[in-house]
């Protein structure tokens, strides 16, 4: 059974930092790209960062230079280090993986709230 469990969200002042974690289980973690998405109130969910099995990373333009995605294959965990946070980063952040087995299916964590406010 695939499970993705996020943690690390919270309330932070503008300019502050948070580190999100996503613990994965139920699949061969090291073989798959992992994604972080976010959804702000009244907005569509958007892809924030991706880390491929090779370690290659991609970022949403608005977070480049501030956010860093990383993975620890020994711990089956993906991280999102968020620095220089802005109020517009306020959202629920979700961990995601797309597994290609007999079918292609996307799995999501429960989400973790990040609020950037003074």
mmCIF file of N, CA and C in Angstrom:
data_model
loop_
_atom_site.group_PDB
_atom_site.id
_atom_site.type_symbol
_atom_site.label_atom_id
_atom_site.label_comp_id
_atom_site.label_asym_id
_atom_site.label_seq_id
_atom_site.Cartn_x
_atom_site.Cartn_y
_atom_site.Cartn_z
ATOM 1 N N UNK A 1 0.845 -1.191 0.000
ATOM 2 C CA UNK A 1 0.000 0.000 0.000
ATOM 3 C C UNK A 1 0.881 1.242 0.000
ATOM 4 N N UNK A 2 0.664 2.098 -0.987
ATOM 5 C CA UNK A 2 1.458 3.314 -1.099
ATOM 6 C C UNK A 2 0.996 4.329 -0.067
ATOM 7 N N UNK A 3 1.964 4.887 0.653
ATOM 8 C CA UNK A 3 1.658 5.948 1.615
ATOM 9 C C UNK A 3 2.675 7.065 1.481
ATOM 10 N N UNK A 4 2.193 8.287 1.543
ATOM 11 C CA UNK A 4 3.023 9.482 1.564
ATOM 12 C C UNK A 4 2.572 10.319 2.756
ATOM 13 N N UNK A 5 3.496 10.604 3.663
ATOM 14 C CA UNK A 5 3.153 11.329 4.884
ATOM 15 C C UNK A 5 4.035 12.565 5.002
ATOM 16 N N UNK A 6 3.399 13.734 4.864
ATOM 17 C CA UNK A 6 4.135 14.996 4.953
ATOM 18 C C UNK A 6 4.210 15.485 6.397
ATOM 19 N N UNK A 7 5.237 16.262 6.666
ATOM 20 C CA UNK A 7 5.371 16.924 7.963
ATOM 21 C C UNK A 7 6.244 18.158 7.786
ATOM 22 N N UNK A 8 6.230 19.024 8.799
ATOM 23 C CA UNK A 8 7.124 20.163 8.792
ATOM 24 C C UNK A 8 6.491 21.500 8.505
ATOM 25 N N UNK A 9 5.202 21.524 8.199
ATOM 26 C CA UNK A 9 4.552 22.797 7.944
ATOM 27 C C UNK A 9 4.373 23.601 9.223
ATOM 28 N N UNK A 10 3.897 24.831 9.050
ATOM 29 C CA UNK A 10 3.666 25.674 10.211
ATOM 30 C C UNK A 10 3.534 27.127 9.835
ATOM 31 N N UNK A 11 3.574 27.967 10.862
ATOM 32 C CA UNK A 11 3.488 29.409 10.693
ATOM 33 C C UNK A 11 4.891 29.998 10.783
ATOM 34 N N UNK A 12 5.232 30.827 9.813
ATOM 35 C CA UNK A 12 6.560 31.436 9.785
ATOM 36 C C UNK A 12 6.431 32.875 9.306
ATOM 37 N N UNK A 13 7.319 33.728 9.777
ATOM 38 C CA UNK A 13 7.304 35.118 9.347
ATOM 39 C C UNK A 13 7.922 35.260 7.966
ATOM 40 N N UNK A 14 7.551 36.292 7.241
ATOM 41 C CA UNK A 14 8.200 36.542 5.937
ATOM 42 C C UNK A 14 9.717 36.597 6.090
ATOM 43 N N UNK A 15 10.398 35.955 5.149
ATOM 44 C CA UNK A 15 11.845 35.867 5.212
ATOM 45 C C UNK A 15 12.353 34.657 5.957
ATOM 46 N N UNK A 16 11.451 33.947 6.606
ATOM 47 C CA UNK A 16 11.842 32.775 7.382
ATOM 48 C C UNK A 16 11.996 31.526 6.537
ATOM 49 N N UNK A 17 12.265 30.423 7.227
ATOM 50 C CA UNK A 17 12.526 29.152 6.556
ATOM 51 C C UNK A 17 11.716 28.030 7.195
ATOM 52 N N UNK A 18 11.403 27.053 6.378
ATOM 53 C CA UNK A 18 10.793 25.807 6.832
ATOM 54 C C UNK A 18 11.365 24.656 6.015
ATOM 55 N N UNK A 19 11.363 23.481 6.613
ATOM 56 C CA UNK A 19 11.776 22.277 5.899
ATOM 57 C C UNK A 19 10.642 21.266 5.976
ATOM 58 N N UNK A 20 10.104 20.929 4.815
ATOM 59 C CA UNK A 20 9.063 19.917 4.732
ATOM 60 C C UNK A 20 9.689 18.557 4.467
ATOM 61 N N UNK A 21 9.076 17.531 5.022
ATOM 62 C CA UNK A 21 9.501 16.157 4.787
ATOM 63 C C UNK A 21 8.321 15.339 4.293
ATOM 64 N N UNK A 22 8.615 14.346 3.485
ATOM 65 C CA UNK A 22 7.590 13.414 3.010
ATOM 66 C C UNK A 22 8.166 12.009 3.103
ATOM 67 N N UNK A 23 7.621 11.227 4.012
ATOM 68 C CA UNK A 23 8.050 9.846 4.178
ATOM 69 C C UNK A 23 7.195 8.948 3.302
ATOM 70 N N UNK A 24 7.853 8.171 2.457
ATOM 71 C CA UNK A 24 7.153 7.337 1.479
ATOM 72 C C UNK A 24 7.301 5.862 1.827
ATOM 73 N N UNK A 25 6.292 5.082 1.475
ATOM 74 C CA UNK A 25 6.352 3.636 1.665
ATOM 75 C C UNK A 25 5.435 2.958 0.665
ATOM 76 N N UNK A 26 5.681 1.670 0.444
ATOM 77 C CA UNK A 26 4.813 0.877 -0.416
ATOM 78 C C UNK A 26 5.241 0.796 -1.865
ATOM 79 N N UNK A 27 6.371 1.393 -2.203
ATOM 80 C CA UNK A 27 6.891 1.298 -3.571
ATOM 81 C C UNK A 27 8.413 1.472 -3.519
ATOM 82 N N UNK A 28 9.063 1.209 -4.659
ATOM 83 C CA UNK A 28 10.525 1.313 -4.740
ATOM 84 C C UNK A 28 10.900 2.781 -4.903
ATOM 85 N N UNK A 29 11.071 3.438 -3.762
ATOM 86 C CA UNK A 29 11.232 4.889 -3.716
ATOM 87 C C UNK A 29 12.338 5.373 -4.654
ATOM 88 N N UNK A 30 13.480 4.719 -4.644
ATOM 89 C CA UNK A 30 14.644 5.232 -5.365
ATOM 90 C C UNK A 30 14.437 5.237 -6.885
ATOM 91 N N UNK A 31 13.442 4.533 -7.354
ATOM 92 C CA UNK A 31 13.227 4.416 -8.784
ATOM 93 C C UNK A 31 12.294 5.446 -9.385
ATOM 94 N N UNK A 32 11.748 6.318 -8.561
ATOM 95 C CA UNK A 32 10.702 7.226 -9.042
ATOM 96 C C UNK A 32 11.015 8.690 -8.758
ATOM 97 N N UNK A 33 10.555 9.535 -9.684
ATOM 98 C CA UNK A 33 10.576 10.964 -9.434
ATOM 99 C C UNK A 33 9.568 11.301 -8.336
ATOM 100 N N UNK A 34 9.914 12.278 -7.514
ATOM 101 C CA UNK A 34 9.040 12.737 -6.441
ATOM 102 C C UNK A 34 8.750 14.219 -6.644
ATOM 103 N N UNK A 35 7.536 14.602 -6.338
ATOM 104 C CA UNK A 35 7.089 15.971 -6.569
ATOM 105 C C UNK A 35 6.548 16.611 -5.297
ATOM 106 N N UNK A 36 6.711 17.927 -5.220
ATOM 107 C CA UNK A 36 5.997 18.738 -4.237
ATOM 108 C C UNK A 36 5.056 19.673 -5.007
ATOM 109 N N UNK A 37 3.802 19.665 -4.624
ATOM 110 C CA UNK A 37 2.799 20.585 -5.147
ATOM 111 C C UNK A 37 2.332 21.490 -4.001
ATOM 112 N N UNK A 38 1.666 22.575 -4.374
ATOM 113 C CA UNK A 38 1.010 23.399 -3.367
ATOM 114 C C UNK A 38 -0.311 23.916 -3.920
ATOM 115 N N UNK A 39 -1.210 24.210 -2.989
ATOM 116 C CA UNK A 39 -2.501 24.768 -3.370
ATOM 117 C C UNK A 39 -2.862 25.867 -2.386
ATOM 118 N N UNK A 40 -2.934 27.082 -2.907
ATOM 119 C CA UNK A 40 -3.328 28.239 -2.103
ATOM 120 C C UNK A 40 -4.845 28.377 -2.144
ATOM 121 N N UNK A 41 -5.424 29.032 -1.153
ATOM 122 C CA UNK A 41 -6.885 29.200 -1.133
ATOM 123 C C UNK A 41 -7.397 29.841 -2.409
ATOM 124 N N UNK A 42 -8.386 29.221 -3.028
ATOM 125 C CA UNK A 42 -8.998 29.773 -4.231
ATOM 126 C C UNK A 42 -8.194 29.597 -5.500
ATOM 127 N N UNK A 43 -7.086 28.877 -5.407
ATOM 128 C CA UNK A 43 -6.235 28.677 -6.578
ATOM 129 C C UNK A 43 -6.092 27.187 -6.891
ATOM 130 N N UNK A 44 -5.648 26.916 -8.102
ATOM 131 C CA UNK A 44 -5.423 25.534 -8.496
ATOM 132 C C UNK A 44 -4.106 25.018 -7.901
ATOM 133 N N UNK A 45 -4.051 23.714 -7.754
ATOM 134 C CA UNK A 45 -2.822 23.095 -7.278
ATOM 135 C C UNK A 45 -1.741 23.282 -8.338
ATOM 136 N N UNK A 46 -0.516 23.623 -7.902
ATOM 137 C CA UNK A 46 0.571 23.825 -8.846
ATOM 138 C C UNK A 46 1.809 23.040 -8.416
ATOM 139 N N UNK A 47 2.560 22.621 -9.431
ATOM 140 C CA UNK A 47 3.791 21.866 -9.197
ATOM 141 C C UNK A 47 4.891 22.833 -8.776
ATOM 142 N N UNK A 48 5.486 22.564 -7.630
ATOM 143 C CA UNK A 48 6.517 23.441 -7.081
ATOM 144 C C UNK A 48 7.916 22.937 -7.415
ATOM 145 N N UNK A 49 8.141 21.645 -7.233
ATOM 146 C CA UNK A 49 9.476 21.099 -7.447
ATOM 147 C C UNK A 49 9.385 19.609 -7.712
ATOM 148 N N UNK A 50 10.344 19.127 -8.501
ATOM 149 C CA UNK A 50 10.469 17.713 -8.833
ATOM 150 C C UNK A 50 11.912 17.291 -8.657
ATOM 151 N N UNK A 51 12.102 16.094 -8.117
ATOM 152 C CA UNK A 51 13.428 15.485 -8.100
ATOM 153 C C UNK A 51 13.309 14.104 -8.729
ATOM 154 N N UNK A 52 14.084 13.886 -9.765
ATOM 155 C CA UNK A 52 14.060 12.620 -10.483
ATOM 156 C C UNK A 52 14.932 11.594 -9.764
ATOM 157 N N UNK A 53 14.796 10.351 -10.190
ATOM 158 C CA UNK A 53 15.573 9.286 -9.560
ATOM 159 C C UNK A 53 17.073 9.529 -9.735
ATOM 160 N N UNK A 54 17.433 10.241 -10.792
ATOM 161 C CA UNK A 54 18.837 10.560 -11.045
ATOM 162 C C UNK A 54 19.364 11.653 -10.122
ATOM 163 N N UNK A 55 18.455 12.369 -9.490
ATOM 164 C CA UNK A 55 18.839 13.505 -8.665
ATOM 165 C C UNK A 55 18.636 14.846 -9.348
ATOM 166 N N UNK A 56 18.333 14.819 -10.622
ATOM 167 C CA UNK A 56 18.033 16.054 -11.353
ATOM 168 C C UNK A 56 16.775 16.704 -10.770
ATOM 169 N N UNK A 57 16.798 18.031 -10.715
ATOM 170 C CA UNK A 57 15.687 18.758 -10.106
ATOM 171 C C UNK A 57 15.108 19.799 -11.057
ATOM 172 N N UNK A 58 13.834 20.090 -10.879
ATOM 173 C CA UNK A 58 13.146 21.169 -11.580
ATOM 174 C C UNK A 58 12.348 21.981 -10.563
ATOM 175 N N UNK A 59 12.189 23.276 -10.862
ATOM 176 C CA UNK A 59 11.485 24.160 -9.934
ATOM 177 C C UNK A 59 10.531 25.093 -10.667
ATOM 178 N N UNK A 60 9.460 25.436 -9.983
ATOM 179 C CA UNK A 60 8.587 26.515 -10.413
ATOM 180 C C UNK A 60 9.407 27.807 -10.412
ATOM 181 N N UNK A 61 9.224 28.631 -11.431
ATOM 182 C CA UNK A 61 10.052 29.835 -11.552
ATOM 183 C C UNK A 61 10.016 30.704 -10.296
ATOM 184 N N UNK A 62 8.857 30.813 -9.691
ATOM 185 C CA UNK A 62 8.712 31.732 -8.558
ATOM 186 C C UNK A 62 9.428 31.253 -7.286
ATOM 187 N N UNK A 63 9.904 30.017 -7.265
ATOM 188 C CA UNK A 63 10.601 29.516 -6.076
ATOM 189 C C UNK A 63 12.078 29.237 -6.343
ATOM 190 N N UNK A 64 12.507 29.396 -7.578
ATOM 191 C CA UNK A 64 13.915 29.150 -7.909
ATOM 192 C C UNK A 64 14.819 30.053 -7.084
ATOM 193 N N UNK A 65 15.868 29.455 -6.536
ATOM 194 C CA UNK A 65 16.794 30.207 -5.714
ATOM 195 C C UNK A 65 16.382 30.315 -4.262
ATOM 196 N N UNK A 66 15.145 29.920 -3.954
ATOM 197 C CA UNK A 66 14.658 29.980 -2.556
ATOM 198 C C UNK A 66 14.352 28.589 -2.001
ATOM 199 N N UNK A 67 13.841 27.708 -2.844
ATOM 200 C CA UNK A 67 13.467 26.363 -2.413
ATOM 201 C C UNK A 67 14.469 25.350 -2.953
ATOM 202 N N UNK A 68 14.701 24.297 -2.185
ATOM 203 C CA UNK A 68 15.563 23.204 -2.618
ATOM 204 C C UNK A 68 14.897 21.872 -2.304
ATOM 205 N N UNK A 69 14.724 21.051 -3.331
ATOM 206 C CA UNK A 69 14.186 19.716 -3.141
ATOM 207 C C UNK A 69 15.352 18.729 -3.072
ATOM 208 N N UNK A 70 15.229 17.748 -2.190
ATOM 209 C CA UNK A 70 16.273 16.732 -2.067
ATOM 210 C C UNK A 70 15.617 15.418 -1.649
ATOM 211 N N UNK A 71 16.384 14.355 -1.735
ATOM 212 C CA UNK A 71 15.852 13.054 -1.372
ATOM 213 C C UNK A 71 16.918 12.238 -0.662
ATOM 214 N N UNK A 72 16.454 11.371 0.242
ATOM 215 C CA UNK A 72 17.318 10.425 0.926
ATOM 216 C C UNK A 72 16.743 9.040 0.641
ATOM 217 N N UNK A 73 17.337 8.349 -0.304
ATOM 218 C CA UNK A 73 16.798 7.047 -0.709
ATOM 219 C C UNK A 73 16.931 6.007 0.399
ATOM 220 N N UNK A 74 17.880 6.179 1.282
ATOM 221 C CA UNK A 74 18.031 5.240 2.407
ATOM 222 C C UNK A 74 16.881 5.372 3.393
ATOM 223 N N UNK A 75 16.300 6.573 3.464
ATOM 224 C CA UNK A 75 15.199 6.823 4.393
ATOM 225 C C UNK A 75 13.849 6.900 3.688
ATOM 226 N N UNK A 76 13.846 6.706 2.374
ATOM 227 C CA UNK A 76 12.596 6.817 1.595
ATOM 228 C C UNK A 76 11.884 8.137 1.880
ATOM 229 N N UNK A 77 12.642 9.190 1.881
ATOM 230 C CA UNK A 77 12.107 10.498 2.251
ATOM 231 C C UNK A 77 12.546 11.563 1.250
ATOM 232 N N UNK A 78 11.615 12.445 0.925
ATOM 233 C CA UNK A 78 11.916 13.604 0.091
ATOM 234 C C UNK A 78 11.681 14.856 0.933
ATOM 235 N N UNK A 79 12.511 15.857 0.710
ATOM 236 C CA UNK A 79 12.472 17.083 1.497
ATOM 237 C C UNK A 79 12.241 18.289 0.589
ATOM 238 N N UNK A 80 11.713 19.339 1.202
ATOM 239 C CA UNK A 80 11.632 20.630 0.519
ATOM 240 C C UNK A 80 12.096 21.686 1.518
ATOM 241 N N UNK A 81 13.303 22.198 1.293
ATOM 242 C CA UNK A 81 13.836 23.278 2.111
ATOM 243 C C UNK A 81 13.363 24.594 1.510
ATOM 244 N N UNK A 82 12.664 25.382 2.309
ATOM 245 C CA UNK A 82 12.087 26.633 1.828
ATOM 246 C C UNK A 82 12.689 27.786 2.611
ATOM 247 N N UNK A 83 13.395 28.642 1.900
ATOM 248 C CA UNK A 83 14.029 29.818 2.495
ATOM 249 C C UNK A 83 13.412 31.086 1.936
ATOM 250 N N UNK A 84 13.671 32.195 2.597
ATOM 251 C CA UNK A 84 13.168 33.504 2.141
ATOM 252 C C UNK A 84 11.689 33.443 1.810
ATOM 253 N N UNK A 85 10.932 32.859 2.701
ATOM 254 C CA UNK A 85 9.511 32.652 2.442
ATOM 255 C C UNK A 85 8.763 33.975 2.342
ATOM 256 N N UNK A 86 7.759 33.977 1.472
ATOM 257 C CA UNK A 86 6.944 35.152 1.212
ATOM 258 C C UNK A 86 5.478 34.842 1.543
ATOM 259 N N UNK A 87 4.689 35.855 1.823
ATOM 260 C CA UNK A 87 3.268 35.600 2.091
ATOM 261 C C UNK A 87 2.577 34.836 0.961
ATOM 262 N N UNK A 88 2.997 35.065 -0.266
ATOM 263 C CA UNK A 88 2.383 34.360 -1.398
ATOM 264 C C UNK A 88 2.770 32.884 -1.471
ATOM 265 N N UNK A 89 3.673 32.440 -0.615
ATOM 266 C CA UNK A 89 3.978 31.013 -0.509
ATOM 267 C C UNK A 89 2.973 30.277 0.376
ATOM 268 N N UNK A 90 2.104 31.003 1.044
ATOM 269 C CA UNK A 90 1.105 30.384 1.911
ATOM 270 C C UNK A 90 0.225 29.428 1.105
ATOM 271 N N UNK A 91 0.179 28.183 1.542
ATOM 272 C CA UNK A 91 -0.562 27.148 0.817
ATOM 273 C C UNK A 91 -0.509 25.848 1.609
ATOM 274 N N UNK A 92 -1.307 24.902 1.174
ATOM 275 C CA UNK A 92 -1.139 23.520 1.624
ATOM 276 C C UNK A 92 -0.181 22.845 0.641
ATOM 277 N N UNK A 93 0.857 22.245 1.178
ATOM 278 C CA UNK A 93 1.868 21.587 0.361
ATOM 279 C C UNK A 93 1.633 20.077 0.386
ATOM 280 N N UNK A 94 1.700 19.475 -0.807
ATOM 281 C CA UNK A 94 1.434 18.051 -0.974
ATOM 282 C C UNK A 94 2.628 17.348 -1.615
ATOM 283 N N UNK A 95 2.917 16.189 -1.123
ATOM 284 C CA UNK A 95 3.890 15.289 -1.730
ATOM 285 C C UNK A 95 3.158 14.410 -2.749
ATOM 286 N N UNK A 96 3.834 14.089 -3.836
ATOM 287 C CA UNK A 96 3.177 13.340 -4.919
ATOM 288 C C UNK A 96 4.165 12.406 -5.607
ATOM 289 N N UNK A 97 3.659 11.259 -6.018
ATOM 290 C CA UNK A 97 4.420 10.358 -6.869
ATOM 291 C C UNK A 97 3.460 9.758 -7.889
ATOM 292 N N UNK A 98 3.958 9.549 -9.090
ATOM 293 C CA UNK A 98 3.184 8.885 -10.135
ATOM 294 C C UNK A 98 3.833 7.534 -10.398
ATOM 295 N N UNK A 99 3.101 6.488 -10.104
ATOM 296 C CA UNK A 99 3.622 5.142 -10.273
ATOM 297 C C UNK A 99 3.118 4.539 -11.572
ATOM 298 N N UNK A 100 4.034 3.956 -12.339
ATOM 299 C CA UNK A 100 3.673 3.296 -13.592
ATOM 300 C C UNK A 100 3.854 1.804 -13.380
ATOM 301 N N UNK A 101 2.751 1.115 -13.140
ATOM 302 C CA UNK A 101 2.786 -0.346 -12.939
ATOM 303 C C UNK A 101 1.894 -0.947 -14.027
ATOM 304 N N UNK A 102 0.881 -1.690 -13.658
ATOM 305 C CA UNK A 102 -0.053 -2.164 -14.682
ATOM 306 C C UNK A 102 -0.928 -1.017 -15.162
ATOM 307 N N UNK A 103 -1.084 -0.032 -14.306
ATOM 308 C CA UNK A 103 -1.741 1.225 -14.685
ATOM 309 C C UNK A 103 -0.863 2.367 -14.198
ATOM 310 N N UNK A 104 -1.187 3.556 -14.653
ATOM 311 C CA UNK A 104 -0.501 4.755 -14.181
ATOM 312 C C UNK A 104 -1.401 5.449 -13.184
ATOM 313 N N UNK A 105 -0.846 5.689 -11.985
ATOM 314 C CA UNK A 105 -1.679 6.274 -10.943
ATOM 315 C C UNK A 105 -0.859 7.252 -10.118
ATOM 316 N N UNK A 106 -1.500 8.363 -9.787
ATOM 317 C CA UNK A 106 -0.868 9.368 -8.936
ATOM 318 C C UNK A 106 -1.303 9.174 -7.495
ATOM 319 N N UNK A 107 -0.336 9.292 -6.598
ATOM 320 C CA UNK A 107 -0.608 9.183 -5.173
ATOM 321 C C UNK A 107 -0.245 10.508 -4.503
ATOM 322 N N UNK A 108 -1.043 10.851 -3.479
ATOM 323 C CA UNK A 108 -0.862 12.116 -2.778
ATOM 324 C C UNK A 108 -0.804 11.891 -1.272
ATOM 325 N N UNK A 109 -0.040 12.742 -0.614
ATOM 326 C CA UNK A 109 -0.089 12.771 0.830
ATOM 327 C C UNK A 109 -1.281 13.584 1.303
ATOM 328 N N UNK A 110 -1.393 13.707 2.612
ATOM 329 C CA UNK A 110 -2.542 14.405 3.188
ATOM 330 C C UNK A 110 -2.374 15.921 3.160
ATOM 331 N N UNK A 111 -1.171 16.369 2.923
ATOM 332 C CA UNK A 111 -0.902 17.808 2.866
ATOM 333 C C UNK A 111 -0.445 18.364 4.198
ATOM 334 N N UNK A 112 0.349 19.423 4.125
ATOM 335 C CA UNK A 112 0.802 20.128 5.327
ATOM 336 C C UNK A 112 0.681 21.630 5.065
ATOM 337 N N UNK A 113 0.109 22.343 6.023
ATOM 338 C CA UNK A 113 -0.157 23.762 5.852
ATOM 339 C C UNK A 113 1.096 24.580 6.115
ATOM 340 N N UNK A 114 1.390 25.482 5.192
ATOM 341 C CA UNK A 114 2.456 26.462 5.367
ATOM 342 C C UNK A 114 1.815 27.847 5.318
ATOM 343 N N UNK A 115 1.995 28.598 6.382
ATOM 344 C CA UNK A 115 1.450 29.955 6.451
ATOM 345 C C UNK A 115 2.585 30.927 6.702
ATOM 346 N N UNK A 116 2.718 31.895 5.802
ATOM 347 C CA UNK A 116 3.758 32.912 5.916
ATOM 348 C C UNK A 116 3.079 34.241 6.223
ATOM 349 N N UNK A 117 3.261 34.705 7.447
ATOM 350 C CA UNK A 117 2.563 35.912 7.891
ATOM 351 C C UNK A 117 3.301 36.538 9.068
ATOM 352 N N UNK A 118 3.229 37.846 9.138
ATOM 353 C CA UNK A 118 3.808 38.551 10.277
ATOM 354 C C UNK A 118 2.759 38.781 11.352
#
